[in-house]
Short mmCIF file of C-alpha atoms in Angstrom, two decimals:
data_model
loop_
_atom_site.label_atom_id
_atom_site.label_comp_id
_atom_site.label_asym_id
_atom_site.label_seq_id
_atom_site.Cartn_x
_atom_site.Cartn_y
_atom_site.Cartn_z
CA UNK X 8 -8.05 17.45 8.75
CA UNK X 9 -7.33 16.06 12.20
CA UNK X 10 -6.18 12.67 13.48
CA UNK X 11 -8.57 11.97 16.35
CA UNK X 12 -8.07 8.19 16.41
CA UNK X 13 -7.77 6.10 19.50
CA UNK X 14 -4.45 4.41 20.08
CA UNK X 15 -5.85 1.08 18.91
CA UNK X 16 -6.31 2.50 15.41
CA UNK X 17 -2.57 2.88 15.04
CA UNK X 18 -1.91 -0.79 14.34
CA UNK X 19 -3.10 -1.23 10.77
CA UNK X 20 -1.21 -4.43 9.99
CA UNK X 21 -2.46 -7.98 10.34
CA UNK X 22 -4.43 -9.03 7.26
CA UNK X 23 -5.94 -12.51 7.50
CA UNK X 24 -5.69 -15.51 5.21
CA UNK X 25 -9.34 -14.89 4.34
CA UNK X 26 -8.51 -11.35 3.27
CA UNK X 27 -5.76 -12.54 0.94
CA UNK X 28 -7.99 -15.19 -0.58
CA UNK X 29 -10.68 -12.56 -1.14
CA UNK X 30 -8.19 -10.19 -2.77
CA UNK X 31 -6.84 -12.98 -4.99
CA UNK X 32 -10.35 -13.92 -6.13
CA UNK X 33 -11.18 -10.31 -7.02
CA UNK X 34 -7.92 -9.77 -8.84
CA UNK X 35 -8.13 -13.10 -10.69
CA UNK X 36 -11.57 -12.23 -12.04
CA UNK X 37 -10.50 -8.74 -13.06
CA UNK X 38 -7.23 -9.90 -14.67
CA UNK X 39 -9.23 -12.38 -16.77
CA UNK X 40 -10.57 -9.46 -18.81
CA UNK X 41 -8.33 -8.31 -21.67
CA UNK X 42 -9.55 -4.80 -20.95
CA UNK X 43 -7.49 -2.70 -23.34
CA UNK X 44 -9.52 0.47 -23.91
CA UNK X 45 -11.00 -0.58 -27.26
CA UNK X 46 -11.07 -4.38 -26.73
CA UNK X 47 -14.30 -6.39 -26.44
CA UNK X 48 -13.48 -7.25 -22.82
CA UNK X 49 -13.37 -3.59 -21.73
CA UNK X 50 -17.18 -3.31 -21.24
CA UNK X 51 -17.18 -6.58 -19.31
CA UNK X 52 -14.47 -5.25 -17.00
CA UNK X 53 -16.54 -2.10 -16.46
CA UNK X 54 -19.62 -4.21 -15.69
CA UNK X 55 -17.61 -6.23 -13.17
CA UNK X 56 -16.36 -3.10 -11.40
CA UNK X 57 -19.84 -1.59 -11.29
CA UNK X 58 -21.26 -4.75 -9.72
CA UNK X 59 -18.51 -4.95 -7.10
CA UNK X 60 -19.01 -1.33 -6.06
CA UNK X 61 -22.74 -1.94 -5.82
CA UNK X 62 -22.08 -5.05 -3.72
CA UNK X 63 -20.01 -2.83 -1.40
CA UNK X 64 -23.09 -0.70 -0.74
CA UNK X 65 -22.23 2.27 -2.94
CA UNK X 66 -24.57 4.17 -5.23
CA UNK X 67 -23.15 3.39 -8.66
CA UNK X 68 -23.09 5.64 -11.72
CA UNK X 69 -21.94 4.46 -15.16
CA UNK X 70 -20.67 7.22 -17.46
CA UNK X 71 -19.93 6.66 -21.15
CA UNK X 72 -17.14 9.07 -22.09
CA UNK X 73 -16.24 10.80 -25.34
CA UNK X 74 -13.57 8.22 -26.22
CA UNK X 75 -16.02 5.33 -25.89
CA UNK X 76 -14.73 4.15 -22.51
CA UNK X 77 -16.80 3.82 -19.36
CA UNK X 78 -16.00 5.49 -16.07
CA UNK X 79 -17.65 3.82 -13.09
CA UNK X 80 -18.31 5.98 -10.03
CA UNK X 81 -19.43 4.57 -6.68
CA UNK X 82 -20.68 7.03 -4.11
CA UNK X 83 -21.46 7.18 -0.39
CA UNK X 84 -22.54 10.53 1.08
CA UNK X 85 -20.67 12.04 4.00
CA UNK X 86 -22.25 12.00 7.44
CA UNK X 87 -22.79 15.50 8.79
CA UNK X 88 -19.77 17.72 8.24
CA UNK X 89 -17.35 14.85 7.58
CA UNK X 90 -14.99 15.35 4.61
CA UNK X 91 -15.39 13.59 1.28
CA UNK X 92 -12.59 11.43 -0.12
CA UNK X 93 -12.21 10.45 -3.79
CA UNK X 94 -10.53 7.09 -4.43
CA UNK X 95 -9.15 6.72 -7.97
CA UNK X 96 -7.84 3.81 -10.05
CA UNK X 97 -8.42 2.37 -13.55
CA UNK X 98 -9.62 -0.96 -14.94
CA UNK X 99 -8.05 -0.76 -18.41
CA UNK X 100 -4.63 -2.19 -19.32
CA UNK X 101 -2.00 -2.04 -22.04
CA UNK X 102 -1.90 -4.94 -24.53
CA UNK X 103 -0.29 -8.15 -23.32
CA UNK X 104 2.08 -8.22 -26.30
CA UNK X 105 3.86 -11.36 -27.44
CA UNK X 106 2.35 -14.26 -25.47
CA UNK X 107 5.54 -16.26 -26.00
CA UNK X 108 7.35 -13.89 -23.64
CA UNK X 109 4.96 -14.69 -20.79
CA UNK X 110 5.73 -17.62 -18.50
CA UNK X 111 1.99 -18.04 -17.85
CA UNK X 112 -1.24 -16.89 -19.46
CA UNK X 113 -1.38 -13.09 -18.99
CA UNK X 114 -5.11 -13.31 -18.32
CA UNK X 115 -4.93 -16.03 -15.69
CA UNK X 116 -3.68 -14.71 -12.35
CA UNK X 117 -0.84 -17.10 -11.47
CA UNK X 118 1.16 -17.32 -8.24
CA UNK X 119 4.89 -17.96 -8.49
CA UNK X 120 7.46 -17.47 -5.75
CA UNK X 121 5.10 -15.39 -3.66
CA UNK X 122 4.06 -12.98 -6.44
CA UNK X 123 0.89 -12.87 -8.53
CA UNK X 124 1.40 -12.64 -12.31
CA UNK X 125 -0.99 -11.30 -14.94
CA UNK X 126 -1.62 -8.30 -17.17
CA UNK X 127 -2.78 -5.46 -14.95
CA UNK X 128 -1.99 -7.33 -11.74
CA UNK X 129 -0.20 -4.18 -10.57
CA UNK X 130 -1.16 -1.46 -13.07
CA UNK X 131 -3.85 -0.89 -12.16
CA UNK X 132 -6.16 -3.78 -11.36
CA UNK X 133 -4.17 -4.48 -8.20
CA UNK X 134 -5.27 -1.04 -7.00
CA UNK X 135 -8.89 -1.80 -7.92
CA UNK X 136 -8.68 -4.95 -5.78
CA UNK X 137 -7.08 -2.91 -3.01
CA UNK X 138 -9.91 -0.36 -2.96
CA UNK X 139 -12.49 -3.16 -2.94
CA UNK X 140 -10.83 -4.75 0.08
CA UNK X 141 -10.89 -1.36 1.82
CA UNK X 142 -14.63 -1.00 1.18
CA UNK X 143 -15.30 -4.49 2.54
CA UNK X 144 -13.31 -3.86 5.70
CA UNK X 145 -15.02 -0.56 6.32
CA UNK X 146 -18.46 -2.09 5.82
CA UNK X 147 -17.61 -4.97 8.15
CA UNK X 148 -16.67 -2.55 10.93
CA UNK X 149 -19.63 -0.20 10.70
CA UNK X 150 -18.49 2.12 7.95
CA UNK X 151 -17.04 5.63 8.22
CA UNK X 152 -18.49 9.13 8.39
CA UNK X 153 -16.34 10.33 5.51
CA UNK X 154 -18.04 10.58 2.16
CA UNK X 155 -16.61 8.32 -0.54
CA UNK X 156 -16.39 8.81 -4.29
CA UNK X 157 -14.77 5.78 -5.93
CA UNK X 158 -13.73 6.53 -9.53
CA UNK X 159 -12.59 3.67 -11.76
CA UNK X 160 -11.88 4.78 -15.32
CA UNK X 161 -11.55 2.72 -18.48
CA UNK X 162 -9.09 4.53 -20.74
CA UNK X 163 -6.13 5.70 -18.69
CA UNK X 164 -3.57 3.72 -20.67
CA UNK X 165 -4.49 4.17 -24.32
CA UNK X 166 -7.67 6.19 -24.48
CA UNK X 167 -8.56 9.57 -25.82
CA UNK X 168 -8.96 11.51 -22.60
CA UNK X 169 -12.44 10.26 -21.77
CA UNK X 170 -12.23 10.86 -18.03
CA UNK X 171 -10.55 14.24 -18.50
CA UNK X 172 -13.46 15.33 -20.70
CA UNK X 173 -15.95 14.09 -18.12
CA UNK X 174 -14.20 16.08 -15.39
CA UNK X 175 -14.38 19.18 -17.60
CA UNK X 176 -18.06 18.62 -18.39
CA UNK X 177 -19.26 17.44 -14.97
CA UNK X 178 -16.79 18.60 -12.31
CA UNK X 179 -19.41 18.23 -9.58
CA UNK X 180 -19.14 14.44 -9.95
CA UNK X 181 -15.58 14.56 -8.61
CA UNK X 182 -15.82 17.16 -5.84
CA UNK X 183 -13.84 16.04 -2.78
CA UNK X 184 -11.76 17.36 0.09
CA UNK X 185 -9.08 14.71 -0.34
CA UNK X 186 -8.18 12.82 -3.52
CA UNK X 187 -6.34 9.49 -3.25
CA UNK X 188 -4.74 8.50 -6.57
CA UNK X 189 -3.86 4.79 -6.40
CA UNK X 190 -1.81 4.49 -9.58
CA UNK X 191 1.73 4.71 -8.28
CA UNK X 192 3.69 2.70 -5.75
CA UNK X 193 6.57 2.08 -3.40
CA UNK X 194 10.25 2.67 -4.03
CA UNK X 195 10.78 -1.01 -3.15
CA UNK X 196 8.75 -3.89 -1.74
CA UNK X 197 8.01 -3.12 1.88
CA UNK X 198 9.14 0.53 1.69
CA UNK X 199 6.12 2.81 2.25
CA UNK X 200 6.28 5.60 -0.31
CA UNK X 201 4.41 8.71 -1.37
CA UNK X 202 4.88 10.14 -4.85
CA UNK X 203 5.11 13.92 -4.63
CA UNK X 204 5.88 14.93 -8.23
CA UNK X 205 5.09 13.71 -11.73
CA UNK X 206 6.76 14.65 -14.96
CA UNK X 207 4.58 15.88 -17.77
CA UNK X 208 5.65 15.65 -21.37
CA UNK X 209 4.87 15.40 -25.04
CA UNK X 210 5.58 13.43 -28.18
CA UNK X 211 7.60 15.11 -30.93
CA UNK X 212 7.57 13.46 -34.35
CA UNK X 213 10.57 14.26 -36.54
CA UNK X 214 10.79 13.66 -40.29
CA UNK X 215 14.07 14.22 -42.16
CA UNK X 216 14.27 14.41 -45.96
CA UNK X 217 17.48 14.69 -48.00
CA UNK X 218 16.74 13.26 -51.48
CA UNK X 219 13.83 13.21 -53.91
CA UNK X 220 13.99 9.41 -53.88
CA UNK X 221 16.44 6.77 -52.62
CA UNK X 222 19.47 6.49 -54.92
CA UNK X 223 21.89 3.67 -55.65
CA UNK X 224 24.48 3.46 -52.84
CA UNK X 225 27.19 2.19 -55.21
CA UNK X 226 26.85 5.08 -57.62
CA UNK X 227 25.96 7.89 -55.17
CA UNK X 228 26.92 6.64 -51.72
CA UNK X 229 29.52 8.78 -49.95
CA UNK X 230 28.39 12.12 -51.33
CA UNK X 231 24.61 11.70 -51.38
CA UNK X 232 23.16 12.90 -48.02
CA UNK X 233 21.79 9.95 -46.08
CA UNK X 234 18.54 10.82 -44.29
CA UNK X 235 19.09 8.18 -41.61
CA UNK X 236 22.57 9.51 -40.88
CA UNK X 237 21.20 13.05 -40.69
CA UNK X 238 18.53 11.98 -38.21
CA UNK X 239 21.13 10.07 -36.19
CA UNK X 240 23.21 13.26 -35.94
CA UNK X 241 20.15 15.19 -34.72
CA UNK X 242 19.31 12.58 -32.09
CA UNK X 243 22.92 12.42 -30.92
CA UNK X 244 22.88 16.18 -30.31
CA UNK X 245 20.28 15.64 -27.55
CA UNK X 246 22.84 14.02 -25.21
CA UNK X 247 26.23 15.07 -23.95
CA UNK X 248 29.20 12.69 -23.80
CA UNK X 249 27.99 11.22 -20.48
CA UNK X 250 24.53 10.61 -21.89
CA UNK X 251 22.79 13.46 -20.06
CA UNK X 252 19.86 15.03 -21.92
CA UNK X 253 20.55 18.47 -23.37
CA UNK X 254 18.01 20.72 -25.07
CA UNK X 255 19.06 24.16 -26.26
CA UNK X 256 17.56 26.88 -24.07
CA UNK X 257 16.18 24.52 -21.41
CA UNK X 258 17.47 24.01 -17.86
CA UNK X 259 18.55 20.37 -17.94
CA UNK X 260 20.66 20.50 -14.77
CA UNK X 261 18.03 20.60 -12.03
CA UNK X 262 18.39 18.57 -8.80
CA UNK X 263 15.91 16.36 -6.93
CA UNK X 264 15.50 17.34 -3.27
CA UNK X 265 13.74 14.21 -1.98
CA UNK X 266 14.95 10.64 -1.50
CA UNK X 267 17.67 9.42 -3.83
CA UNK X 268 17.67 6.45 -6.18
CA UNK X 269 20.63 4.15 -5.52
CA UNK X 270 22.48 3.30 -8.77
CA UNK X 271 22.53 -0.44 -8.00
CA UNK X 272 18.80 -0.42 -7.36
CA UNK X 273 18.16 1.54 -10.55
CA UNK X 274 20.34 -0.85 -12.55
CA UNK X 275 18.39 -3.83 -11.25
CA UNK X 276 14.97 -2.15 -11.60
CA UNK X 277 15.66 -1.04 -15.19
CA UNK X 278 17.23 -4.38 -16.19
CA UNK X 279 20.42 -2.77 -17.49
CA UNK X 280 22.69 -5.38 -19.05
CA UNK X 281 26.05 -6.27 -17.54
CA UNK X 282 28.76 -3.87 -18.67
CA UNK X 283 26.29 -1.23 -19.89
CA UNK X 284 26.58 2.08 -18.07
CA UNK X 285 23.84 4.12 -16.43
CA UNK X 286 23.56 7.37 -18.37
CA UNK X 287 24.70 10.60 -16.81
CA UNK X 288 28.15 9.83 -15.47
CA UNK X 289 28.34 11.04 -11.86
CA UNK X 290 24.93 12.77 -11.97
CA UNK X 291 22.54 11.25 -9.40
CA UNK X 292 19.92 8.98 -10.90
CA UNK X 293 17.10 10.77 -9.06
CA UNK X 294 18.07 14.07 -10.69
CA UNK X 295 17.77 12.53 -14.14
CA UNK X 296 14.51 10.62 -13.72
CA UNK X 297 12.57 13.01 -11.47
CA UNK X 298 14.01 16.53 -11.80
CA UNK X 299 15.26 16.95 -15.37
CA UNK X 300 13.82 16.75 -18.87
CA UNK X 301 14.45 13.48 -20.69
CA UNK X 302 14.15 12.47 -24.32
CA UNK X 303 13.66 8.86 -25.39
CA UNK X 304 13.50 7.59 -28.97
CA UNK X 305 10.37 5.45 -28.84
CA UNK X 306 9.97 4.99 -32.58
CA UNK X 307 12.28 5.03 -35.61
CA UNK X 308 11.57 4.18 -39.22
CA UNK X 309 13.35 4.07 -42.53
CA UNK X 310 13.91 0.93 -44.60
CA UNK X 311 13.34 -2.24 -42.50
CA UNK X 312 16.42 -4.47 -42.28
CA UNK X 313 14.70 -7.40 -43.95
CA UNK X 314 13.75 -5.12 -46.85
CA UNK X 315 17.15 -3.42 -47.21
CA UNK X 316 18.39 -2.65 -50.71
CA UNK X 317 21.52 -0.97 -51.98
CA UNK X 318 20.14 2.53 -51.78
CA UNK X 319 20.86 5.71 -49.82
CA UNK X 320 17.72 6.52 -47.75
CA UNK X 321 15.82 9.63 -48.76
CA UNK X 322 13.56 9.87 -45.68
CA UNK X 323 13.87 8.92 -42.00
CA UNK X 324 11.42 9.41 -39.16
CA UNK X 325 11.56 9.21 -35.37
CA UNK X 326 9.22 9.75 -32.46
CA UNK X 327 10.85 11.49 -29.54
CA UNK X 328 9.11 11.08 -26.21
CA UNK X 329 9.74 14.08 -23.99
CA UNK X 330 9.41 13.99 -20.19
CA UNK X 331 9.29 17.34 -18.39
CA UNK X 332 9.58 17.83 -14.60
CA UNK X 333 7.62 20.28 -12.49
CA UNK X 334 7.69 23.31 -12.60
CA UNK X 335 8.86 23.51 -16.23
CA UNK X 336 6.14 24.05 -18.85
CA UNK X 337 5.81 20.99 -21.14
CA UNK X 338 4.55 23.02 -24.10
CA UNK X 339 7.48 25.42 -23.87
CA UNK X 340 9.99 22.60 -23.51
CA UNK X 341 8.42 20.70 -26.44
CA UNK X 342 8.74 23.82 -28.59
CA UNK X 343 12.37 24.19 -27.48
CA UNK X 344 12.98 20.55 -28.41
CA UNK X 345 11.51 21.11 -31.87
CA UNK X 346 13.69 24.21 -32.30
CA UNK X 347 16.76 22.24 -31.16
CA UNK X 348 16.03 19.51 -33.72
CA UNK X 349 15.80 22.04 -36.54
CA UNK X 350 18.93 23.89 -35.41
CA UNK X 351 21.02 20.73 -35.32
CA UNK X 352 20.02 19.32 -38.69
CA UNK X 353 23.24 18.66 -40.67
CA UNK X 354 23.97 19.27 -44.34
CA UNK X 355 20.89 21.44 -44.87
CA UNK X 356 18.59 18.45 -44.42
CA UNK X 357 14.90 19.33 -44.53
CA UNK X 358 13.27 18.71 -41.15
CA UNK X 359 9.61 18.67 -40.16
CA UNK X 360 8.57 18.46 -36.48
CA UNK X 361 5.11 17.85 -35.05
CA UNK X 362 4.28 18.23 -31.35
CA UNK X 363 1.66 15.81 -30.04
CA UNK X 364 0.01 14.83 -26.74
CA UNK X 365 1.29 17.54 -24.42
CA UNK X 366 0.70 16.52 -20.79
CA UNK X 367 1.01 18.74 -17.70
CA UNK X 368 3.41 18.28 -14.80
CA UNK X 369 2.20 17.80 -11.24
CA UNK X 370 3.47 18.36 -7.72
CA UNK X 371 1.79 17.99 -4.34
CA UNK X 372 2.59 19.23 -0.84
CA UNK X 373 3.25 16.33 1.53
CA UNK X 374 3.32 18.71 4.51
CA UNK X 375 -0.44 19.30 4.39
CA UNK X 376 -2.63 17.66 7.10
CA UNK X 377 -4.27 14.86 5.12
CA UNK X 378 -0.99 13.91 3.47
CA UNK X 379 0.69 13.84 6.89
CA UNK X 380 -2.06 11.60 8.26
CA UNK X 381 -1.91 9.28 5.27
CA UNK X 382 1.86 9.10 5.62
CA UNK X 383 1.53 8.03 9.25
CA UNK X 384 -1.02 5.38 8.34
CA UNK X 385 1.21 4.12 5.54
CA UNK X 386 4.25 3.94 7.82
CA UNK X 387 2.25 2.09 10.47
CA UNK X 388 0.98 -0.43 7.91
CA UNK X 389 4.58 -1.33 7.16
CA UNK X 390 5.82 -0.98 10.77
CA UNK X 391 8.18 1.70 9.48
CA UNK X 392 9.41 4.88 11.15
CA UNK X 393 8.56 7.11 8.20
CA UNK X 394 7.59 7.14 4.54
CA UNK X 395 9.88 7.71 1.58
CA UNK X 396 9.02 10.57 -0.76
CA UNK X 397 9.91 10.15 -4.43
CA UNK X 398 9.10 11.62 -7.79
CA UNK X 399 7.91 9.72 -10.81
CA UNK X 400 9.09 9.99 -14.37
CA UNK X 401 5.65 8.94 -15.55
CA UNK X 402 2.63 11.14 -16.18
CA UNK X 403 -0.92 11.04 -14.82
CA UNK X 404 -2.56 14.02 -16.55
CA UNK X 405 -5.71 13.60 -14.45
CA UNK X 406 -3.86 14.77 -11.35
CA UNK X 407 -3.15 18.21 -12.76
CA UNK X 408 -6.72 18.54 -14.00
CA UNK X 409 -8.15 17.65 -10.59
CA UNK X 410 -5.72 20.08 -8.98
CA UNK X 411 -6.97 22.80 -11.32
CA UNK X 412 -10.66 22.04 -10.68
CA UNK X 413 -10.32 21.54 -6.91
CA UNK X 414 -7.41 23.71 -5.76
CA UNK X 415 -8.30 23.29 -2.08
CA UNK X 416 -8.33 19.49 -2.22
CA UNK X 417 -5.27 17.55 -1.10
CA UNK X 418 -4.09 15.04 -3.71
CA UNK X 419 -2.10 12.04 -2.49
CA UNK X 420 -0.35 9.57 -4.84
CA UNK X 421 0.50 6.02 -3.82
CA UNK X 422 -0.32 2.47 -4.82
CA UNK X 423 0.54 -1.22 -4.97
CA UNK X 424 3.19 -0.96 -7.68
CA UNK X 425 6.95 -1.23 -7.07
CA UNK X 426 9.93 -1.76 -9.39
CA UNK X 427 9.70 -5.57 -9.50
CA UNK X 428 6.17 -5.39 -10.93
CA UNK X 429 7.40 -4.91 -14.50
CA UNK X 430 4.32 -2.93 -15.48
CA UNK X 431 3.56 -2.69 -19.22
CA UNK X 432 5.95 -5.58 -19.92
CA UNK X 433 5.62 -9.37 -20.13
CA UNK X 434 5.21 -11.18 -16.79
CA UNK X 435 3.78 -8.19 -14.97
CA UNK X 436 3.26 -9.07 -11.32
CA UNK X 437 2.29 -7.75 -7.92
CA UNK X 438 3.40 -8.67 -4.43
CA UNK X 439 0.19 -9.45 -2.48
CA UNK X 440 1.69 -8.06 0.71
CA UNK X 441 1.75 -4.66 -1.00
CA UNK X 442 -1.99 -4.84 -1.70
CA UNK X 443 -2.63 -5.85 1.90
CA UNK X 444 -0.47 -3.13 3.44
CA UNK X 445 -1.76 -0.35 1.18
CA UNK X 446 -5.35 -1.42 1.91
CA UNK X 447 -4.63 -1.39 5.64
CA UNK X 448 -3.20 2.13 5.38
CA UNK X 449 -6.19 3.38 3.41
CA UNK X 450 -8.63 1.84 5.89
CA UNK X 451 -6.85 3.50 8.81
CA UNK X 452 -6.77 6.84 7.00
CA UNK X 453 -10.50 6.81 6.25
CA UNK X 454 -11.32 5.83 9.83
CA UNK X 455 -9.13 8.55 11.32
CA UNK X 456 -9.85 11.42 8.94
CA UNK X 457 -11.93 14.19 10.53
#
């Protein structure tokens, strides 16, 4: 890939008021759909995306996937020997949750203090709106020679792997020289960023049993083995005194070689309460969130507090969410985690572990030509000297699958999200300047790619 642009293509900033209004209108309409994978609004969101891609002059395909979701693909053939670029994002969202925690209706895009609030405003409908703005700008300026394949899936958040199955069944639909995954974002507002690594992971369900049935805590408490206490001991064994994750037989001391993550910024981004410490002691934050395995307890059950009785619990359960960095193997680490859990069970407690939802890791080479060109376009869009390269603790399993199917394609991760967006939580938001700048960078990249 070569950058044969004229000097005038270098300035990719300068969105107009009309552009912002257009982006807001698109995003407002898309946010209005409660498009959780299985919700009634999901088909309407897919219809809306299909119509917008058709309006942009693309040939539109609508694919029903094995999990019941719809993947919309818009296509424009390449001119001559020009490369083909795949643009990815998704139109589904996570549930809005408790409406009382939202300051405004999650399905009405609302502007406050320069940010736009609504479910999916950043993850990932903001990226859908960004791609649509790119298509409009390209069409308004005569188009590009590059072929375009715009993929907007409908079950990235909570589906059953519908798009993955479609890629396996029909890989020819996704063939491209460059793949732009717009489902990530900047390290901070205004800081152009490429994501170069993703953690994979798995879920490990743990069930601990110590008694045939709960027994009276007054008569038996003190000597009767408490299943909750046993599970607490097991969970505690997964961290050292500084809070660093430890898993027997796994390298949990790796280091991140890219940009760091300042502790103050991490504290603010994560919303850590005053007086509460960041885990890991003097270990850099970036090492822990991008380069090392991590275990979070995302579910725990025994007797609910409001149903508590004077009895020693017989059974306790937990879901451990495992994150695994590249190049470790998530399946191997999940098996090591299950073995660790069994080895650290106290008092002979009976333990059952089940490994679920194993996802692959991913890493990309930012030194390759297309990534270098995109980085320059991104830096120019922000009037910056260079881009920041970070990892991500999250997983996008599609990236590894596309890498497997198209090993010669360059895959580039970026997007309109940044830490203030609060994705997946109440009052999710997006900074419109991020949509504008990312769109400008993508436009410049597609114009300059040869």
